[in-house]
Short mmCIF file of C-alpha atoms in Angstrom, two decimals:
data_model
loop_
_atom_site.label_atom_id
_atom_site.label_comp_id
_atom_site.label_asym_id
_atom_site.label_seq_id
_atom_site.Cartn_x
_atom_site.Cartn_y
_atom_site.Cartn_z
CA MET B 52 -44.53 -12.28 17.03
CA ILE B 53 -41.55 -13.13 15.45
CA ASP B 54 -39.35 -15.89 15.61
CA ASP B 55 -35.87 -15.92 16.86
CA THR B 56 -34.57 -16.45 13.50
CA THR B 57 -36.26 -13.42 12.21
CA GLU B 58 -35.42 -11.18 15.27
CA ALA B 59 -31.55 -11.97 14.94
CA ILE B 60 -31.69 -10.83 11.25
CA LEU B 61 -33.09 -7.59 12.52
CA TYR B 62 -30.38 -6.99 15.17
CA ALA B 63 -27.71 -8.04 12.59
CA LEU B 64 -29.20 -5.79 9.99
CA ALA B 65 -29.22 -3.06 12.65
CA ALA B 66 -25.55 -3.92 13.86
CA GLY B 67 -24.68 -3.65 9.78
CA ILE B 68 -26.28 0.20 9.48
CA ILE B 69 -25.14 1.44 12.67
CA TRP B 70 -21.36 0.28 11.45
CA GLY B 71 -21.78 1.98 7.98
CA VAL B 72 -22.65 5.28 9.44
CA VAL B 73 -20.10 5.29 12.23
CA PRO B 74 -16.88 5.55 10.07
CA ALA B 75 -18.42 8.95 8.71
CA LEU B 76 -18.86 10.44 11.66
CA ILE B 77 -15.23 9.61 12.89
CA LYS B 78 -14.01 11.15 10.23
CA LYS B 79 -15.68 14.26 10.15
CA GLY B 80 -14.73 14.31 13.68
CA LEU B 81 -11.15 13.49 12.88
CA VAL B 82 -10.81 17.07 11.11
CA GLY B 83 -10.18 18.79 14.79
CA SER B 84 -9.07 15.96 16.24
CA SER B 85 -6.39 13.12 16.72
CA VAL B 86 -6.78 9.57 16.07
CA SER B 87 -6.31 9.01 19.75
CA MET B 88 -8.15 11.02 21.22
CA ALA B 89 -11.26 9.92 19.16
CA THR B 90 -10.25 6.57 20.06
CA MET B 91 -10.26 7.09 24.01
CA MET B 92 -13.52 9.24 23.60
CA ILE B 93 -15.04 6.90 21.65
CA GLN B 94 -13.99 4.13 24.43
CA TYR B 95 -15.54 5.90 27.68
CA TRP B 96 -19.06 6.49 25.46
CA SER B 97 -19.19 3.06 24.70
CA LEU B 98 -18.11 2.03 27.89
CA ALA B 99 -20.83 4.12 29.64
CA THR B 100 -23.68 3.14 27.10
CA LEU B 101 -22.72 -0.88 28.24
CA LEU B 102 -22.82 -0.56 32.03
CA VAL B 103 -26.09 1.21 31.70
CA ALA B 104 -27.55 -1.41 29.33
CA THR B 105 -25.99 -4.52 31.49
CA ALA B 106 -27.61 -2.80 34.69
CA TRP B 107 -30.87 -1.72 32.79
CA ARG B 108 -31.44 -5.91 31.57
CA GLY B 109 -30.04 -7.01 34.98
CA GLU B 110 -27.61 -9.32 33.61
CA PHE B 111 -24.34 -8.49 36.75
CA MET B 112 -23.51 -11.61 37.58
CA VAL B 113 -20.01 -13.54 38.63
CA LEU B 114 -18.73 -15.51 35.41
CA ASP B 115 -17.26 -18.79 35.45
CA TRP B 116 -13.95 -18.88 33.84
CA PRO B 117 -14.19 -19.71 30.33
CA PRO B 118 -17.04 -17.56 29.33
CA LEU B 119 -15.31 -14.91 31.25
CA LEU B 120 -11.96 -15.29 29.22
CA SER B 121 -13.63 -15.59 26.15
CA PHE B 122 -15.11 -12.56 26.62
CA MET B 123 -11.65 -10.73 27.62
CA LEU B 124 -9.93 -11.61 24.21
CA THR B 125 -12.86 -10.85 22.42
CA GLY B 126 -12.31 -7.59 24.06
CA VAL B 127 -8.48 -7.40 22.93
CA ALA B 128 -9.22 -8.40 19.58
CA ALA B 129 -12.06 -5.55 19.02
CA CYS B 130 -9.82 -2.96 20.80
CA LEU B 131 -6.55 -3.83 18.13
CA GLY B 132 -9.43 -3.88 15.23
CA LYS B 133 -10.36 -0.53 16.16
CA VAL B 134 -7.37 0.99 17.07
CA PHE B 135 -6.22 -0.44 13.35
CA PHE B 136 -9.62 0.52 12.27
CA ASN B 137 -9.30 4.53 13.30
CA LEU B 138 -5.97 4.76 11.61
CA GLY B 139 -7.38 3.44 8.61
CA ILE B 140 -10.16 5.87 8.36
CA ASP B 141 -7.55 8.68 8.84
CA SER B 142 -5.02 7.20 6.32
CA VAL B 143 -7.10 5.94 3.56
CA GLY B 144 -10.43 7.42 4.05
CA ALA B 145 -13.91 5.88 5.64
CA SER B 146 -15.03 3.60 2.92
CA LYS B 147 -11.63 2.26 1.88
CA SER B 148 -11.03 1.12 5.36
CA VAL B 149 -14.64 0.04 6.28
CA THR B 150 -14.55 -1.64 2.97
CA VAL B 151 -11.10 -4.07 3.86
CA LYS B 152 -12.01 -4.12 7.67
CA ASN B 153 -15.36 -6.25 6.62
CA SER B 154 -13.13 -8.82 4.42
CA SER B 155 -12.55 -9.89 8.01
CA PRO B 156 -15.13 -13.20 7.92
CA LEU B 157 -12.61 -14.67 5.08
CA ILE B 158 -10.07 -15.13 8.21
CA THR B 159 -12.95 -16.19 10.36
CA VAL B 160 -13.93 -18.86 8.05
CA LEU B 161 -10.17 -20.17 7.73
CA LEU B 162 -9.79 -20.02 11.56
CA GLY B 163 -13.01 -22.04 12.01
CA TRP B 164 -11.85 -24.81 9.43
CA ALA B 165 -8.52 -24.76 11.29
CA LEU B 166 -9.50 -24.66 14.95
CA LEU B 167 -13.22 -25.88 14.89
CA GLY B 168 -13.57 -28.25 11.93
CA GLU B 169 -15.62 -26.89 10.37
CA HIS B 170 -16.34 -28.31 6.58
CA VAL B 171 -15.34 -25.85 3.63
CA GLY B 172 -17.44 -26.43 0.71
CA TRP B 173 -17.08 -24.86 -3.06
CA GLU B 174 -19.43 -21.93 -1.91
CA ILE B 175 -16.79 -21.11 0.35
CA GLY B 176 -13.77 -21.21 -2.34
CA ALA B 177 -16.13 -18.79 -4.43
CA GLY B 178 -16.75 -16.59 -1.29
CA VAL B 179 -13.15 -15.94 -0.79
CA VAL B 180 -11.95 -15.71 -4.49
CA VAL B 181 -14.48 -12.86 -4.82
CA ILE B 182 -13.84 -11.01 -1.32
CA VAL B 183 -9.92 -11.47 -2.32
CA VAL B 184 -11.00 -9.82 -5.79
CA GLY B 185 -12.73 -7.16 -4.17
CA VAL B 186 -9.57 -6.25 -1.82
CA LEU B 187 -6.93 -6.46 -4.79
CA LEU B 188 -9.46 -3.91 -6.43
CA LEU B 189 -9.45 -1.44 -3.62
CA THR B 190 -5.82 -1.58 -2.80
CA GLY B 191 -5.30 -1.20 -6.33
CA SER B 192 -6.66 2.44 -6.30
CA THR B 193 -4.72 4.02 -3.93
CA PRO B 194 -3.53 7.45 -4.95
CA GLU B 195 -0.15 8.60 -6.63
CA ALA B 196 0.21 11.60 -4.28
CA GLU B 197 0.66 8.86 -1.56
CA GLY B 198 3.91 8.60 -2.89
CA SER B 199 3.77 4.61 -1.66
CA ALA B 200 5.16 2.60 -3.97
CA ASN B 201 3.38 -0.60 -1.82
CA ARG B 202 0.00 -0.61 -1.95
CA LEU B 203 -0.22 -3.29 0.78
CA VAL B 204 1.72 -1.06 3.23
CA TYR B 205 -0.75 1.85 2.76
CA PHE B 206 -3.32 -0.60 3.48
CA MET B 207 -2.00 -1.76 6.05
CA TYR B 208 -3.87 -0.44 8.78
CA PRO B 209 -7.43 -1.69 7.45
CA LEU B 210 -5.70 -5.06 6.97
CA LEU B 211 -5.10 -5.75 10.25
CA SER B 212 -8.27 -4.41 11.30
CA SER B 213 -9.63 -7.16 9.33
CA LEU B 214 -7.30 -9.66 10.58
CA ALA B 215 -8.47 -8.50 14.63
CA PHE B 216 -11.99 -8.47 13.21
CA GLY B 217 -11.53 -11.95 11.75
CA ILE B 218 -10.86 -13.14 15.41
CA ASN B 219 -13.16 -11.47 17.01
CA PRO B 220 -16.33 -13.75 16.55
CA ILE B 221 -14.80 -17.05 17.52
CA PHE B 222 -14.05 -15.60 20.78
CA LYS B 223 -17.81 -14.04 21.30
CA LYS B 224 -19.35 -17.52 20.29
CA TRP B 225 -17.09 -19.44 22.52
CA GLY B 226 -18.30 -17.14 25.04
CA LEU B 227 -21.78 -17.18 24.65
CA VAL B 228 -22.06 -20.81 24.15
CA ALA B 229 -21.08 -20.90 27.68
CA ALA B 230 -22.56 -17.98 29.38
CA ALA B 231 -25.72 -16.67 27.51
CA VAL B 232 -25.38 -12.84 29.14
CA PRO B 233 -25.06 -10.60 26.00
CA ALA B 234 -24.95 -7.10 27.53
CA LEU B 235 -22.83 -8.67 30.51
CA GLY B 236 -20.02 -10.17 27.47
CA THR B 237 -20.34 -7.06 25.50
CA LEU B 238 -19.41 -5.02 28.98
CA VAL B 239 -16.61 -7.74 29.74
CA ASN B 240 -15.40 -6.82 25.63
CA HIS B 241 -15.01 -3.16 26.66
CA ILE B 242 -13.91 -3.11 29.72
CA THR B 243 -11.26 -5.36 28.81
CA ALA B 244 -10.44 -3.10 25.81
CA THR B 245 -10.39 0.26 27.45
CA VAL B 246 -7.84 -2.00 30.03
CA PHE B 247 -5.85 -3.07 27.29
CA LEU B 248 -5.59 0.76 25.49
CA PHE B 249 -4.50 2.18 29.07
CA THR B 250 -1.46 -0.28 29.12
CA ALA B 251 -0.60 -1.15 25.57
CA GLY B 252 -2.02 1.72 23.51
CA PRO B 253 1.09 3.94 23.73
CA SER B 254 2.72 1.33 21.72
CA LEU B 255 0.12 1.45 18.83
CA GLY B 256 -0.12 5.34 19.00
CA ILE B 257 -2.70 6.01 21.63
CA TYR B 258 -1.85 8.20 24.36
CA PRO B 259 -4.82 7.68 26.83
CA PHE B 260 -3.35 10.39 29.68
CA ARG B 261 -2.35 12.95 26.78
CA ARG B 262 -4.68 15.66 27.10
CA GLU B 263 -5.60 17.48 23.67
CA ARG B 264 -8.40 20.17 22.94
CA VAL B 265 -11.52 18.68 20.99
CA PRO B 266 -13.32 21.00 19.34
CA ALA B 267 -17.39 20.45 20.72
CA VAL B 268 -18.09 19.39 16.84
CA SER B 269 -15.61 16.47 16.98
CA ALA B 270 -16.37 15.81 20.30
CA VAL B 271 -20.24 15.33 19.64
CA LEU B 272 -19.51 13.05 17.07
CA PHE B 273 -16.99 10.80 19.03
CA ALA B 274 -20.04 10.74 21.84
CA ILE B 275 -22.51 9.69 18.96
CA ALA B 276 -20.09 7.29 17.36
CA GLY B 277 -19.41 5.58 20.91
CA ILE B 278 -22.90 5.50 21.80
CA THR B 279 -23.96 3.82 18.71
CA GLU B 280 -20.76 1.33 18.56
CA ALA B 281 -22.10 0.20 21.30
CA ILE B 282 -25.67 -0.36 20.63
CA ALA B 283 -23.97 -2.24 17.42
CA SER B 284 -21.70 -4.41 19.46
CA LEU B 285 -24.64 -5.41 21.57
CA CYS B 286 -27.01 -6.31 18.12
CA THR B 287 -24.00 -8.77 17.74
CA TYR B 288 -24.06 -10.30 20.81
CA LYS B 289 -28.23 -10.62 20.75
CA ALA B 290 -27.89 -12.23 17.04
CA LEU B 291 -24.99 -14.57 17.69
CA LEU B 292 -27.34 -15.61 20.44
CA LEU B 293 -30.82 -16.34 18.57
CA ALA B 294 -28.69 -17.86 15.52
CA PRO B 295 -25.89 -19.13 13.81
CA ALA B 296 -22.70 -16.81 13.08
CA VAL B 297 -22.84 -18.13 9.53
CA LEU B 298 -26.10 -16.87 8.93
CA VAL B 299 -26.31 -13.57 11.05
CA ALA B 300 -22.62 -12.26 10.36
CA PRO B 301 -22.86 -11.54 6.70
CA ILE B 302 -25.63 -9.60 7.50
CA TRP B 303 -23.56 -6.60 9.44
CA ARG B 304 -20.95 -7.08 6.81
CA LEU B 305 -23.38 -4.88 4.76
CA SER B 306 -21.19 -1.67 6.14
CA PRO B 307 -19.27 -0.74 3.83
CA LEU B 308 -22.33 -0.34 1.17
CA ILE B 309 -23.22 2.25 3.82
CA THR B 310 -20.44 3.86 4.32
CA PHE B 311 -19.88 4.08 0.87
CA VAL B 312 -22.90 6.10 0.40
CA MET B 313 -22.55 8.24 3.36
CA SER B 314 -18.94 9.18 2.12
CA HIS B 315 -19.83 9.50 -0.99
CA PHE B 316 -22.34 12.47 -0.50
CA THR B 317 -21.36 13.95 3.29
CA LEU B 318 -17.41 13.49 2.82
CA ARG B 319 -16.51 14.66 -0.61
CA ALA B 320 -14.34 17.38 0.85
CA LEU B 321 -12.39 15.14 3.15
CA GLU B 322 -11.76 12.02 0.70
CA THR B 323 -12.53 10.84 -2.47
CA VAL B 324 -14.69 8.26 -3.37
CA THR B 325 -14.96 6.75 -6.86
CA LEU B 326 -16.92 3.95 -8.61
CA ARG B 327 -14.29 1.58 -8.06
CA ASP B 328 -14.28 1.83 -4.86
CA GLY B 329 -18.04 1.21 -4.48
CA LEU B 330 -17.74 -1.92 -6.87
CA ALA B 331 -14.87 -3.21 -4.04
CA ALA B 332 -17.34 -2.69 -1.69
CA VAL B 333 -20.32 -4.52 -3.56
CA LEU B 334 -17.61 -7.55 -4.38
CA ILE B 335 -16.81 -7.67 -0.49
CA VAL B 336 -20.09 -7.87 0.73
CA GLY B 337 -21.24 -10.12 -1.90
CA GLY B 338 -18.25 -12.67 -1.24
CA VAL B 339 -19.06 -12.42 2.63
CA TRP B 340 -22.33 -13.25 1.40
CA VAL B 341 -21.79 -16.69 -0.84
CA LEU B 342 -19.19 -17.39 2.44
CA SER B 343 -22.77 -17.36 4.68
CA HIS B 344 -23.70 -20.08 2.09
CA GLY B 345 -21.02 -22.23 2.40
CA GLY B 346 -21.05 -25.44 4.43
#
């Protein structure tokens, strides 16, 4: 019988591994499809998976407004993060997009300090510096072929994804404190995200009602990505339910290292992955780990 902390770490580790593999699946699927179709198909499969998970766990219930609103705000933030993340994969590649996205704990720490009054120690300051160095190292590797003089513009989508995912854990934790229903919370999250895509999606380049031909291989890859993303999201809720965010969130942020390895060995024909990219991933993951020990 394992204790709650060990179980939480295992859930966080599972989420990190899954989120490290998913970008490679999406990148391969985008070869024969668009970001719009990829986003919607992944969302549908995630939603279906979470409906089954919530029914299996018997968590269907009427939620009070505070947790319901928290889970809904989590869904909006997650949706924006996912859209910008997929656009980033399409524009800068899977490894670079996931690396910048996983600098999001920097945003979480700053919001925790500003909104929740959490203590910021020297360890957190050191972690922030390491993360910033990692992001600068990565954004400095912009290919000249892209023709963009402003590297921050080139990395705009991954940076916006990082901002959205940095806000996400605060809403998620608020919801879980008010109602300990991880499967239902994740489901509300994804239902809200789906509604958001249908209403605000076109302004983000996502067209839910547009029908495009999707090759069978791409459809299978998007289905796998959607199912596994739902499982990873549920794992983060379970981890947060069992342990503090400061412990488990940095663990699932190991995903850039997984993505770097996956991209290096499986996406050579689709994107260039250098040792500099790998070093940036190590710095950002290391900085997040240092952040987890600040307080």
